[in-house]
Coordinates of C-alpha atoms and ligand atoms in Angstrom, one line a residue:
M1 CA 57.7 -59.6 -11.1
K2 CA 57.8 -57.7 -14.0
G3 CA 55.7 -55.0 -15.7
L4 CA 52.6 -54.8 -13.0
K5 CA 53.8 -51.3 -12.2
G6 CA 50.6 -49.8 -13.1
K7 CA 48.9 -52.3 -14.8
V8 CA 44.7 -51.2 -14.3
A9 CA 43.9 -54.7 -12.8
L10 CA 39.5 -55.7 -12.6
C11 CA 38.4 -58.5 -10.8
T12 CA 34.8 -59.9 -10.4
G13 CA 33.2 -61.2 -6.8
A14 CA 36.3 -59.5 -5.0
G15 CA 33.5 -57.6 -2.6
R16 CA 33.7 -59.6 0.4
E17 CA 36.3 -59.2 2.5
G18 CA 39.2 -62.0 2.7
G19 CA 37.7 -63.3 -0.6
L20 CA 40.2 -64.6 -3.3
G21 CA 38.7 -61.9 -4.8
H22 CA 40.0 -59.3 -2.1
G23 CA 43.3 -61.5 -1.9
I24 CA 44.2 -61.6 -4.9
L25 CA 43.6 -57.7 -5.2
K26 CA 46.1 -57.0 -2.1
R27 CA 49.3 -58.8 -4.2
L28 CA 48.5 -57.0 -7.1
G29 CA 48.1 -53.7 -5.1
E30 CA 51.6 -54.2 -3.4
A31 CA 53.6 -55.1 -6.8
G32 CA 52.1 -51.6 -7.6
C33 CA 47.9 -52.5 -10.2
Q34 CA 45.3 -50.5 -10.5
L35 CA 42.4 -51.9 -8.6
V36 CA 38.4 -52.3 -10.1
V37 CA 37.2 -53.4 -7.4
S38 CA 34.0 -55.4 -8.8
D39 CA 31.0 -58.1 -7.1
L40 CA 27.5 -57.6 -6.8
D41 CA 24.2 -54.5 -5.6
S42 CA 23.9 -56.1 -2.7
I43 CA 27.5 -57.1 -1.8
M44 CA 29.3 -53.2 -2.7
T45 CA 26.6 -51.4 -1.4
G46 CA 24.9 -53.9 1.3
R47 CA 22.2 -52.9 0.2
G48 CA 21.9 -49.7 -0.4
T49 CA 23.0 -48.3 2.9
H50 CA 26.4 -46.7 1.6
A51 CA 28.8 -46.6 -2.5
P52 CA 30.2 -48.7 -3.6
N53 CA 33.8 -46.7 -2.9
D54 CA 32.9 -47.5 1.2
N55 CA 33.2 -51.5 0.5
P56 CA 35.4 -52.9 3.0
V57 CA 37.2 -54.5 0.1
V58 CA 38.0 -51.0 -1.2
C59 CA 38.3 -48.8 1.9
D60 CA 40.9 -51.4 3.1
L61 CA 42.8 -50.7 -0.3
I62 CA 43.0 -47.7 -0.1
N63 CA 44.1 -47.4 3.5
S64 CA 46.5 -49.8 2.4
G65 CA 47.5 -47.0 -0.2
Y66 CA 46.5 -48.4 -2.9
N67 CA 44.7 -46.6 -5.8
A68 CA 41.0 -48.0 -5.5
V69 CA 37.8 -47.6 -6.7
G70 CA 34.4 -50.2 -6.4
I71 CA 32.5 -50.7 -9.8
T72 CA 29.3 -52.5 -9.1
C73 CA 28.2 -55.9 -10.9
D74 CA 26.3 -58.6 -12.3
V75 CA 28.5 -60.8 -14.3
S76 CA 25.5 -62.8 -15.6
H77 CA 23.6 -59.3 -16.7
E78 CA 25.5 -58.6 -20.4
T79 CA 24.9 -55.2 -20.3
S80 CA 26.2 -55.3 -16.8
V81 CA 29.6 -56.9 -18.4
G82 CA 29.8 -53.3 -20.3
A83 CA 29.2 -50.9 -18.5
A84 CA 31.4 -52.4 -15.6
V85 CA 34.2 -52.4 -18.2
E86 CA 33.2 -49.0 -20.0
G87 CA 33.1 -47.9 -15.9
T88 CA 36.8 -49.0 -15.3
V89 CA 38.0 -47.6 -18.9
S90 CA 36.1 -43.6 -17.8
H91 CA 38.1 -43.8 -14.8
F92 CA 41.9 -45.0 -14.8
G93 CA 41.4 -45.2 -18.6
R94 CA 42.2 -48.6 -19.8
L95 CA 41.9 -52.3 -18.5
D96 CA 44.7 -54.2 -18.6
I97 CA 44.0 -57.4 -16.8
L98 CA 40.8 -58.7 -15.2
I99 CA 40.6 -61.2 -13.0
N100 CA 37.5 -63.7 -13.4
N101 CA 36.2 -64.5 -9.1
A102 CA 32.5 -64.3 -9.6
A103 CA 31.5 -67.5 -8.5
I104 CA 28.0 -69.1 -6.6
G105 CA 29.5 -72.2 -4.9
D106 CA 26.4 -72.2 -2.5
I107 CA 23.6 -75.6 -4.3
I108 CA 25.4 -79.0 -3.5
K109 CA 22.6 -81.3 -4.5
P110 CA 22.1 -84.8 -5.5
L111 CA 22.5 -84.8 -9.1
T112 CA 18.8 -86.9 -9.3
E113 CA 17.4 -82.8 -6.6
L114 CA 18.7 -80.4 -8.8
S115 CA 16.6 -78.3 -11.0
L116 CA 17.2 -77.0 -14.1
E117 CA 17.4 -73.6 -12.3
E118 CA 19.5 -73.9 -10.0
W119 CA 21.6 -75.7 -13.6
Q120 CA 21.0 -72.0 -15.4
R121 CA 22.2 -70.4 -12.8
V122 CA 24.8 -71.2 -12.0
I123 CA 26.7 -71.9 -15.2
S124 CA 25.4 -68.2 -16.1
V125 CA 26.9 -66.5 -13.2
N126 CA 30.0 -69.3 -12.7
L127 CA 30.9 -69.8 -16.8
T128 CA 28.7 -67.6 -18.8
G129 CA 30.8 -64.9 -17.1
A130 CA 33.2 -65.6 -17.2
F131 CA 32.9 -65.6 -20.9
L132 CA 30.9 -62.6 -21.0
F133 CA 33.6 -60.7 -19.4
T134 CA 36.2 -61.5 -21.2
R135 CA 34.1 -60.7 -24.3
E136 CA 33.5 -57.0 -23.5
A137 CA 37.6 -56.6 -21.7
A138 CA 38.9 -58.2 -24.5
R139 CA 37.1 -55.9 -27.1
V140 CA 39.4 -52.8 -25.2
M141 CA 42.7 -54.5 -24.0
D142 CA 46.2 -53.4 -24.8
H143 CA 48.6 -55.7 -26.7
G144 CA 50.0 -57.2 -23.3
S145 CA 47.1 -57.5 -21.4
S146 CA 46.1 -60.5 -19.3
I147 CA 43.0 -62.4 -19.0
I148 CA 43.0 -64.6 -15.2
N149 CA 40.6 -67.3 -15.0
I150 CA 40.0 -68.2 -11.6
A151 CA 38.8 -71.9 -11.6
S152 CA 39.0 -74.6 -9.1
Q153 CA 40.3 -78.5 -8.1
A154 CA 36.7 -79.1 -9.4
A155 CA 37.5 -78.2 -12.7
K156 CA 39.5 -80.8 -13.0
T157 CA 38.2 -83.7 -10.4
G158 CA 34.7 -84.4 -10.2
F159 CA 33.4 -84.0 -6.5
R160 CA 29.7 -85.5 -5.4
Q161 CA 26.6 -83.6 -5.0
M162 CA 28.2 -80.6 -6.7
A163 CA 27.6 -81.2 -10.3
P164 CA 26.8 -77.9 -11.7
Y165 CA 29.6 -76.2 -10.2
V166 CA 32.2 -79.2 -11.2
S167 CA 31.6 -78.5 -15.4
S168 CA 30.7 -74.5 -15.3
K169 CA 35.0 -74.6 -13.6
H170 CA 35.5 -77.6 -16.1
G171 CA 33.8 -75.1 -18.7
M172 CA 36.0 -72.4 -17.3
I173 CA 39.0 -74.5 -19.0
G174 CA 37.8 -74.4 -21.8
L175 CA 37.4 -71.4 -22.8
T176 CA 40.8 -69.9 -21.5
R177 CA 42.1 -72.8 -23.8
T178 CA 39.9 -71.8 -26.5
A179 CA 39.8 -67.7 -25.4
A180 CA 44.0 -67.6 -25.4
I181 CA 44.5 -68.9 -28.6
D182 CA 41.6 -65.8 -30.4
L183 CA 42.9 -63.2 -28.3
A184 CA 47.0 -64.6 -29.0
P185 CA 46.8 -63.0 -32.2
K186 CA 45.9 -59.4 -30.2
G187 CA 48.4 -59.8 -27.5
I188 CA 46.1 -60.7 -24.7
R189 CA 47.3 -64.4 -22.8
V190 CA 44.5 -65.6 -21.3
N191 CA 45.6 -68.6 -18.5
A192 CA 42.8 -70.6 -14.9
V193 CA 44.4 -70.8 -11.8
C194 CA 43.6 -74.2 -9.7
P195 CA 43.0 -73.7 -6.6
N196 CA 42.5 -75.8 -3.9
H197 CA 40.1 -76.0 -0.7
V198 CA 40.9 -72.5 0.5
T199 CA 39.1 -71.6 3.8
T200 CA 37.5 -68.1 3.2
T201 CA 33.9 -67.9 2.4
M202 CA 32.4 -69.8 -0.5
G203 CA 35.0 -72.3 0.6
K204 CA 34.2 -72.4 4.4
A205 CA 30.6 -73.1 3.6
Q206 CA 31.1 -75.8 1.4
S207 CA 33.6 -77.7 3.8
E208 CA 30.6 -77.1 6.2
Y209 CA 27.8 -78.7 4.7
F210 CA 30.6 -82.0 3.3
S211 CA 31.8 -81.8 7.2
S212 CA 27.6 -82.2 8.9
L213 CA 27.3 -85.2 5.6
R214 CA 29.8 -86.8 7.7
G215 CA 28.3 -86.4 10.7
L216 CA 31.4 -84.5 11.4
E217 CA 32.8 -81.0 12.6
P218 CA 34.4 -79.0 10.1
E219 CA 36.9 -79.2 12.2
V220 CA 37.4 -82.8 11.9
Y221 CA 37.2 -82.2 8.1
R222 CA 39.2 -79.7 7.7
A223 CA 41.7 -81.8 8.9
Q224 CA 41.0 -84.6 6.7
I225 CA 41.5 -82.8 3.4
A226 CA 44.6 -81.1 5.3
E227 CA 46.6 -84.7 5.5
R228 CA 46.0 -85.5 1.5
V229 CA 47.9 -82.5 0.3
P230 CA 51.0 -83.5 -0.4
L231 CA 52.3 -80.3 1.6
G232 CA 50.0 -80.6 4.4
R233 CA 48.0 -77.6 4.5
V234 CA 44.8 -76.6 2.6
G235 CA 45.1 -74.4 0.7
T236 CA 44.9 -69.7 1.8
P237 CA 43.8 -66.5 -0.8
E238 CA 47.4 -65.3 -0.5
D239 CA 48.1 -68.5 -3.0
T240 CA 46.1 -68.1 -5.4
A241 CA 47.3 -65.1 -5.4
A242 CA 50.7 -65.6 -6.2
A243 CA 49.7 -67.8 -9.5
V244 CA 48.0 -65.0 -10.0
A245 CA 50.5 -61.7 -9.7
F246 CA 53.2 -64.5 -11.9
L247 CA 50.4 -64.9 -14.4
A248 CA 49.3 -61.5 -15.0
S249 CA 53.0 -60.0 -14.8
D250 CA 55.6 -60.4 -18.1
E251 CA 56.8 -63.4 -16.4
A252 CA 54.8 -65.3 -17.8
A253 CA 54.9 -63.7 -21.1
F254 CA 55.6 -66.7 -22.7
I255 CA 52.5 -68.9 -20.3
T256 CA 49.2 -68.9 -22.4
G257 CA 46.4 -71.3 -22.2
E258 CA 47.2 -72.8 -19.0
A259 CA 45.0 -74.6 -16.0
L260 CA 48.2 -73.5 -13.1
N261 CA 46.8 -76.1 -9.7
V262 CA 47.5 -73.7 -6.8
S263 CA 47.3 -77.0 -4.4
G264 CA 49.6 -78.5 -2.3
G265 CA 50.4 -81.4 -5.0
E266 CA 46.7 -83.3 -4.4
E267 CA 45.8 -81.8 -8.0
T268 CA 48.5 -83.0 -10.3
H269 CA 46.7 -83.1 -13.7
Ligands
NAD1 N1 37.1 -71.3 -1.1 C1 37.3 -72.2 -2.3 O1 37.8 -73.1 -2.0 C2 37.7 -72.5 -3.4 C3 38.5 -73.3 -3.9 C4 38.4 -73.0 -5.8 C5 38.1 -72.1 -6.2 N2 37.8 -71.5 -5.8 C6 36.9 -69.9 -6.9 O2 37.4 -68.9 -6.6 C7 36.5 -67.7 -6.5 C8 36.2 -67.0 -4.7 O3 35.5 -67.2 -4.3 P1 35.7 -67.3 -2.1 O4 36.2 -68.6 -2.4 O5 36.4 -65.7 -2.8 O6 34.2 -67.6 -2.0 P2 33.5 -65.8 -2.3 O7 31.6 -66.1 -2.3 O8 34.4 -64.6 -0.8 O9 33.6 -65.1 -3.4 C9 32.4 -65.3 -4.7 C10 32.3 -64.0 -5.1 O10 30.9 -64.2 -6.4 C11 31.0 -63.1 -6.4 N3 28.8 -63.3 -7.0 C12 28.0 -64.8 -6.8 N4 27.6 -64.9 -8.1 C13 27.9 -62.4 -8.8 C14 26.7 -62.1 -9.6 N5 25.9 -62.4 -10.8 N6 28.2 -61.4 -10.3 C15 29.1 -60.8 -9.7 N7 29.1 -61.3 -9.0 C16 28.8 -62.6 -8.3 C17 30.0 -63.0 -4.5 O11 29.2 -62.1 -4.1 C18 31.4 -62.7 -4.0 O12 31.4 -62.2 -3.5 C19 35.4 -69.1 -6.5 O13 35.2 -68.4 -8.1 C20 35.7 -70.1 -6.4 O14 35.0 -70.7 -7.3 C21 37.3 -71.2 -3.9

């Protein structure tokens, strides 16, 4: 991929081993980027047992030979987001690629049973967090930078019992399209990636919940998901990471405001 070597990439919600953020940063590290792993304090420091740079994802990236640093941040807190962007610039001198990946996906219940607090919690992390980070990053980014929002198939299709998550992800596409226009004069491109089911931390928990609703073993339920995907399997973090690397690279220099499906053909609009 052209244009990634030496770039500084920050991914939010990337502190869990095996998550999409981990896969994305690994792929960008391979391409020569310098990496910022960001997540909640409890994830980065193991609830105070270690420093952010001892987080397992940071350690894995460093052990793989990449230049990586850990920065604690709650994306739903304005001052925390400002401090994370400032911390990145003071450590690496710049910020070129932002991946808005942090999300909550575990509030799954019928619409009529949802509290306002639950609705607001999901929107404030998944959507407001992406807004705050986009705004703060755009203030320091140079011409040629790129912002990528990790949305979901749930950004294009409704799913039962997931009103806050689905709404937040649909909102992310609106943010992507608007930010692409607003930030184009600054030479910053903004795109979204929409994966379908990936069996990582969040996807695993969601498929376990929905399989129990249907009285199925999780493996049977996941096999049913794979069956309806034209390419015959569920997604992997590497599938999403490859799309992110492409969108962040100079190969995608004329692509902005796009919401790219990474779904094996399951989602086609
Ligand atoms: N796994 C899937 O099937 C799937 C499918 C489509 C889209 N996605 C999206 O991919 C992204 C990554 O999900 P994942 O599957 O790797 O799950 P994950 O749970 O590993 O990743 C989400 C991360 O966000 C962090 N987070 C939560 N609240 C935060 C906050 N306030 N501030 C900062 N970080 C916070 C969590 O600690 C976690 O590390 C999410 O945006 C998710 O919606 C996942």
